[in-house]
């Protein structure tokens, strides 16, 4: 349930951004596209990295590997529409954020990691809503108050329906003292 919920929320956010960007055919500056790509890939990379860090707490290697794969792919997929430079920006921003998120997920306790994951996903949703608002501004001019109210309702719904993470077994503590020190 936990995996499905987080995956579905992030997938819906990503689909909303793609629809908004592909719907709007107006040309923007390269810097605008690069900033948007960096923002999206960093948000998704950080959320996915923390998510995989929670799922694979025993091995930083697996958590980092899966986080890099999905975080880099999210940035690559978003930036591919614009130019080669935005593809590079999106890929490397997603990879960097995914590594940081995976390290956080493995190192901090599970209850704090789950709270942090909720915060990261809420920031991802807010970023997605702002990008959708930026690209579809002609639709939101008349419905500005409705956009703000629906954003708040969405965040409250996320807060009250956020599932508990899967239980992780306590890792045995290894004694790191050497024979010479004894």
PDB file of C-alpha atoms in Angstrom:
ATOM      1  CA  UNK A   1       0.000   0.000   0.000  1.00  0.00           C
ATOM      2  CA  UNK A   2       2.826   2.357   0.912  1.00  0.00           C
ATOM      3  CA  UNK A   3       4.687   1.823  -2.350  1.00  0.00           C
ATOM      4  CA  UNK A   4       1.531   2.171  -4.426  1.00  0.00           C
ATOM      5  CA  UNK A   5       0.435   5.370  -2.681  1.00  0.00           C
ATOM      6  CA  UNK A   6       3.765   7.184  -3.020  1.00  0.00           C
ATOM      7  CA  UNK A   7       4.231   6.014  -6.611  1.00  0.00           C
ATOM      8  CA  UNK A   8       0.732   7.105  -7.592  1.00  0.00           C
ATOM      9  CA  UNK A   9       1.075  10.578  -6.061  1.00  0.00           C
ATOM     10  CA  UNK A  10       4.415  11.195  -7.779  1.00  0.00           C
ATOM     11  CA  UNK A  11       3.169   9.793 -11.085  1.00  0.00           C
ATOM     12  CA  UNK A  12       0.089  12.034 -11.056  1.00  0.00           C
ATOM     13  CA  UNK A  13       2.279  15.097 -10.372  1.00  0.00           C
ATOM     14  CA  UNK A  14       4.639  14.174 -13.172  1.00  0.00           C
ATOM     15  CA  UNK A  15       1.784  13.568 -15.620  1.00  0.00           C
ATOM     16  CA  UNK A  16       0.205  16.923 -14.734  1.00  0.00           C
ATOM     17  CA  UNK A  17       3.442  18.746 -15.493  1.00  0.00           C
ATOM     18  CA  UNK A  18       3.915  16.946 -18.787  1.00  0.00           C
ATOM     19  CA  UNK A  19       0.370  17.705 -19.870  1.00  0.00           C
ATOM     20  CA  UNK A  20       0.727  21.375 -18.964  1.00  0.00           C
ATOM     21  CA  UNK A  21       4.069  21.769 -20.722  1.00  0.00           C
ATOM     22  CA  UNK A  22       3.078  19.841 -23.832  1.00  0.00           C
ATOM     23  CA  UNK A  23      -0.273  21.627 -24.013  1.00  0.00           C
ATOM     24  CA  UNK A  24       1.306  25.069 -23.971  1.00  0.00           C
ATOM     25  CA  UNK A  25       3.121  25.648 -27.246  1.00  0.00           C
ATOM     26  CA  UNK A  26       4.389  29.144 -26.407  1.00  0.00           C
ATOM     27  CA  UNK A  27       8.154  29.449 -26.606  1.00  0.00           C
ATOM     28  CA  UNK A  28       9.957  30.439 -23.447  1.00  0.00           C
ATOM     29  CA  UNK A  29      13.600  31.245 -22.912  1.00  0.00           C
ATOM     30  CA  UNK A  30      16.187  28.506 -22.528  1.00  0.00           C
ATOM     31  CA  UNK A  31      16.911  29.659 -18.984  1.00  0.00           C
ATOM     32  CA  UNK A  32      13.224  29.284 -18.110  1.00  0.00           C
ATOM     33  CA  UNK A  33      13.210  25.724 -19.421  1.00  0.00           C
ATOM     34  CA  UNK A  34      16.442  24.859 -17.626  1.00  0.00           C
ATOM     35  CA  UNK A  35      15.206  26.236 -14.300  1.00  0.00           C
ATOM     36  CA  UNK A  36      11.927  24.358 -14.604  1.00  0.00           C
ATOM     37  CA  UNK A  37      13.747  21.160 -15.515  1.00  0.00           C
ATOM     38  CA  UNK A  38      16.134  21.541 -12.588  1.00  0.00           C
ATOM     39  CA  UNK A  39      13.272  22.234 -10.185  1.00  0.00           C
ATOM     40  CA  UNK A  40      11.277  19.210 -11.295  1.00  0.00           C
ATOM     41  CA  UNK A  41      14.202  16.805 -11.396  1.00  0.00           C
ATOM     42  CA  UNK A  42      15.451  17.946  -7.976  1.00  0.00           C
ATOM     43  CA  UNK A  43      12.028  17.589  -6.353  1.00  0.00           C
ATOM     44  CA  UNK A  44      11.364  14.196  -7.863  1.00  0.00           C
ATOM     45  CA  UNK A  45      14.921  12.977  -7.292  1.00  0.00           C
ATOM     46  CA  UNK A  46      14.867  13.980  -3.625  1.00  0.00           C
ATOM     47  CA  UNK A  47      11.454  12.406  -3.034  1.00  0.00           C
ATOM     48  CA  UNK A  48      12.324   9.220  -4.899  1.00  0.00           C
ATOM     49  CA  UNK A  49      15.701   8.962  -3.197  1.00  0.00           C
ATOM     50  CA  UNK A  50      14.170   9.231   0.251  1.00  0.00           C
ATOM     51  CA  UNK A  51      11.442   6.785  -0.766  1.00  0.00           C
ATOM     52  CA  UNK A  52      13.983   4.176  -1.886  1.00  0.00           C
ATOM     53  CA  UNK A  53      16.068   4.847   1.220  1.00  0.00           C
ATOM     54  CA  UNK A  54      13.044   3.949   3.318  1.00  0.00           C
ATOM     55  CA  UNK A  55      12.313   0.857   1.226  1.00  0.00           C
ATOM     56  CA  UNK A  56      15.913  -0.458   1.273  1.00  0.00           C
ATOM     57  CA  UNK A  57      17.328   0.668   4.643  1.00  0.00           C
ATOM     58  CA  UNK A  58      19.873  -2.142   4.859  1.00  0.00           C
ATOM     59  CA  UNK A  59      21.792  -1.306   1.706  1.00  0.00           C
ATOM     60  CA  UNK A  60      22.715   2.176   0.685  1.00  0.00           C
ATOM     61  CA  UNK A  61      23.895   0.746  -2.621  1.00  0.00           C
ATOM     62  CA  UNK A  62      20.453  -0.518  -3.731  1.00  0.00           C
ATOM     63  CA  UNK A  63      18.658   2.565  -2.470  1.00  0.00           C
ATOM     64  CA  UNK A  64      21.089   4.841  -4.299  1.00  0.00           C
ATOM     65  CA  UNK A  65      21.047   2.756  -7.467  1.00  0.00           C
ATOM     66  CA  UNK A  66      17.251   2.750  -7.787  1.00  0.00           C
ATOM     67  CA  UNK A  67      16.998   6.409  -6.775  1.00  0.00           C
ATOM     68  CA  UNK A  68      19.593   7.443  -9.368  1.00  0.00           C
ATOM     69  CA  UNK A  69      17.846   5.417 -12.028  1.00  0.00           C
ATOM     70  CA  UNK A  70      14.416   6.941 -11.431  1.00  0.00           C
ATOM     71  CA  UNK A  71      15.573  10.458 -10.484  1.00  0.00           C
ATOM     72  CA  UNK A  72      17.802  10.754 -13.542  1.00  0.00           C
ATOM     73  CA  UNK A  73      15.089   9.337 -15.778  1.00  0.00           C
ATOM     74  CA  UNK A  74      12.558  11.867 -14.444  1.00  0.00           C
ATOM     75  CA  UNK A  75      14.870  14.778 -15.281  1.00  0.00           C
ATOM     76  CA  UNK A  76      15.831  13.289 -18.633  1.00  0.00           C
ATOM     77  CA  UNK A  77      12.230  12.684 -19.636  1.00  0.00           C
ATOM     78  CA  UNK A  78      11.173  16.202 -18.726  1.00  0.00           C
ATOM     79  CA  UNK A  79      14.116  17.991 -20.358  1.00  0.00           C
ATOM     80  CA  UNK A  80      14.064  16.014 -23.606  1.00  0.00           C
ATOM     81  CA  UNK A  81      11.346  18.226 -25.065  1.00  0.00           C
ATOM     82  CA  UNK A  82      13.436  21.371 -24.979  1.00  0.00           C
ATOM     83  CA  UNK A  83      17.106  20.856 -25.817  1.00  0.00           C
ATOM     84  CA  UNK A  84      20.213  18.819 -25.189  1.00  0.00           C
ATOM     85  CA  UNK A  85      21.319  21.222 -22.470  1.00  0.00           C
ATOM     86  CA  UNK A  86      18.057  20.851 -20.543  1.00  0.00           C
ATOM     87  CA  UNK A  87      18.376  17.064 -20.813  1.00  0.00           C
ATOM     88  CA  UNK A  88      21.801  17.253 -19.177  1.00  0.00           C
ATOM     89  CA  UNK A  89      20.554  19.677 -16.541  1.00  0.00           C
ATOM     90  CA  UNK A  90      17.566  17.511 -15.704  1.00  0.00           C
ATOM     91  CA  UNK A  91      19.496  14.246 -15.640  1.00  0.00           C
ATOM     92  CA  UNK A  92      22.336  15.401 -13.419  1.00  0.00           C
ATOM     93  CA  UNK A  93      20.092  17.403 -11.082  1.00  0.00           C
ATOM     94  CA  UNK A  94      17.855  14.363 -10.654  1.00  0.00           C
ATOM     95  CA  UNK A  95      20.837  12.080 -10.017  1.00  0.00           C
ATOM     96  CA  UNK A  96      22.362  14.438  -7.450  1.00  0.00           C
ATOM     97  CA  UNK A  97      19.100  14.916  -5.579  1.00  0.00           C
ATOM     98  CA  UNK A  98      18.359  11.179  -5.681  1.00  0.00           C
ATOM     99  CA  UNK A  99      21.708  10.388  -4.058  1.00  0.00           C
ATOM    100  CA  UNK A 100      21.077  12.920  -1.290  1.00  0.00           C
ATOM    101  CA  UNK A 101      17.584  11.552  -0.688  1.00  0.00           C
ATOM    102  CA  UNK A 102      18.804   7.943  -0.568  1.00  0.00           C
ATOM    103  CA  UNK A 103      21.487   8.854   1.975  1.00  0.00           C
ATOM    104  CA  UNK A 104      18.913  10.609   4.131  1.00  0.00           C
ATOM    105  CA  UNK A 105      16.500   7.681   3.947  1.00  0.00           C
ATOM    106  CA  UNK A 106      19.090   5.155   5.016  1.00  0.00           C
ATOM    107  CA  UNK A 107      20.703   7.237   7.763  1.00  0.00           C
ATOM    108  CA  UNK A 108      17.781   8.716   9.704  1.00  0.00           C
ATOM    109  CA  UNK A 109      15.192   6.793  11.781  1.00  0.00           C
ATOM    110  CA  UNK A 110      12.088   5.505  10.032  1.00  0.00           C
ATOM    111  CA  UNK A 111       9.540   7.807  11.703  1.00  0.00           C
ATOM    112  CA  UNK A 112      11.575  10.901  10.898  1.00  0.00           C
ATOM    113  CA  UNK A 113      12.221   9.665   7.357  1.00  0.00           C
ATOM    114  CA  UNK A 114       8.484   9.224   6.808  1.00  0.00           C
ATOM    115  CA  UNK A 115       7.787  12.769   8.019  1.00  0.00           C
ATOM    116  CA  UNK A 116      10.559  14.082   5.781  1.00  0.00           C
ATOM    117  CA  UNK A 117       9.142  12.126   2.839  1.00  0.00           C
ATOM    118  CA  UNK A 118       5.766  13.761   3.423  1.00  0.00           C
ATOM    119  CA  UNK A 119       7.442  17.192   3.424  1.00  0.00           C
ATOM    120  CA  UNK A 120       9.361  16.426   0.218  1.00  0.00           C
ATOM    121  CA  UNK A 121       6.253  15.137  -1.540  1.00  0.00           C
ATOM    122  CA  UNK A 122       4.306  18.207  -0.399  1.00  0.00           C
ATOM    123  CA  UNK A 123       7.086  20.419  -1.825  1.00  0.00           C
ATOM    124  CA  UNK A 124       6.976  18.389  -5.036  1.00  0.00           C
ATOM    125  CA  UNK A 125       3.221  18.903  -5.290  1.00  0.00           C
ATOM    126  CA  UNK A 126       3.553  22.637  -4.649  1.00  0.00           C
ATOM    127  CA  UNK A 127       6.307  22.868  -7.279  1.00  0.00           C
ATOM    128  CA  UNK A 128       4.167  20.947  -9.753  1.00  0.00           C
ATOM    129  CA  UNK A 129       1.196  23.194  -9.105  1.00  0.00           C
ATOM    130  CA  UNK A 130       3.304  26.303  -9.597  1.00  0.00           C
ATOM    131  CA  UNK A 131       4.699  25.001 -12.881  1.00  0.00           C
ATOM    132  CA  UNK A 132       1.238  24.040 -14.109  1.00  0.00           C
ATOM    133  CA  UNK A 133       0.054  27.507 -13.085  1.00  0.00           C
ATOM    134  CA  UNK A 134       2.973  29.108 -14.944  1.00  0.00           C
ATOM    135  CA  UNK A 135       2.392  27.207 -18.172  1.00  0.00           C
ATOM    136  CA  UNK A 136      -1.413  27.402 -18.126  1.00  0.00           C
ATOM    137  CA  UNK A 137      -1.736  30.927 -16.764  1.00  0.00           C
ATOM    138  CA  UNK A 138      -4.468  31.827 -19.258  1.00  0.00           C
ATOM    139  CA  UNK A 139      -6.745  29.242 -17.597  1.00  0.00           C
ATOM    140  CA  UNK A 140      -6.024  30.300 -14.033  1.00  0.00           C
ATOM    141  CA  UNK A 141      -6.554  34.042 -14.437  1.00  0.00           C
ATOM    142  CA  UNK A 142     -10.261  33.626 -13.809  1.00  0.00           C
ATOM    143  CA  UNK A 143      -9.933  30.802 -11.264  1.00  0.00           C
ATOM    144  CA  UNK A 144      -7.099  32.064  -9.066  1.00  0.00           C
ATOM    145  CA  UNK A 145      -8.970  31.571  -5.761  1.00  0.00           C
ATOM    146  CA  UNK A 146     -10.179  28.142  -6.855  1.00  0.00           C
ATOM    147  CA  UNK A 147      -6.581  27.169  -7.668  1.00  0.00           C
ATOM    148  CA  UNK A 148      -5.359  28.179  -4.204  1.00  0.00           C
ATOM    149  CA  UNK A 149      -8.241  26.426  -2.421  1.00  0.00           C
ATOM    150  CA  UNK A 150      -7.806  23.233  -4.429  1.00  0.00           C
ATOM    151  CA  UNK A 151      -4.052  23.288  -3.721  1.00  0.00           C
ATOM    152  CA  UNK A 152      -4.683  23.538   0.021  1.00  0.00           C
ATOM    153  CA  UNK A 153      -7.296  20.772  -0.113  1.00  0.00           C
ATOM    154  CA  UNK A 154      -4.846  18.564  -2.004  1.00  0.00           C
ATOM    155  CA  UNK A 155      -2.114  19.101   0.605  1.00  0.00           C
ATOM    156  CA  UNK A 156      -4.513  18.413   3.499  1.00  0.00           C
ATOM    157  CA  UNK A 157      -5.720  15.247   1.765  1.00  0.00           C
ATOM    158  CA  UNK A 158      -2.108  14.159   1.347  1.00  0.00           C
ATOM    159  CA  UNK A 159      -1.419  14.822   5.023  1.00  0.00           C
ATOM    160  CA  UNK A 160      -4.406  12.869   6.322  1.00  0.00           C
ATOM    161  CA  UNK A 161      -4.102   9.907   3.953  1.00  0.00           C
ATOM    162  CA  UNK A 162      -0.321   9.484   4.061  1.00  0.00           C
ATOM    163  CA  UNK A 163       0.401   5.832   4.941  1.00  0.00           C
ATOM    164  CA  UNK A 164       2.837   4.517   7.519  1.00  0.00           C
ATOM    165  CA  UNK A 165       6.079   3.135   6.133  1.00  0.00           C
ATOM    166  CA  UNK A 166       6.824  -0.573   6.159  1.00  0.00           C
ATOM    167  CA  UNK A 167       8.509  -1.744   9.341  1.00  0.00           C
ATOM    168  CA  UNK A 168      12.233  -2.210   9.079  1.00  0.00           C
ATOM    169  CA  UNK A 169      14.059  -4.691  11.220  1.00  0.00           C
ATOM    170  CA  UNK A 170      16.723  -3.281  13.489  1.00  0.00           C
ATOM    171  CA  UNK A 171      20.136  -3.837  11.987  1.00  0.00           C
ATOM    172  CA  UNK A 172      22.632  -5.690  14.172  1.00  0.00           C
ATOM    173  CA  UNK A 173      25.349  -3.404  15.410  1.00  0.00           C
ATOM    174  CA  UNK A 174      28.840  -4.490  14.437  1.00  0.00           C
ATOM    175  CA  UNK A 175      31.710  -3.986  16.813  1.00  0.00           C
ATOM    176  CA  UNK A 176      34.233  -1.866  14.967  1.00  0.00           C
ATOM    177  CA  UNK A 177      37.064  -2.080  17.471  1.00  0.00           C
ATOM    178  CA  UNK A 178      40.126  -3.900  16.334  1.00  0.00           C
ATOM    179  CA  UNK A 179      42.053  -6.570  18.174  1.00  0.00           C
ATOM    180  CA  UNK A 180      44.949  -4.195  18.695  1.00  0.00           C
ATOM    181  CA  UNK A 181      42.826  -1.799  20.753  1.00  0.00           C
ATOM    182  CA  UNK A 182      41.683  -4.488  23.210  1.00  0.00           C
TER     183      UNK A 182
END
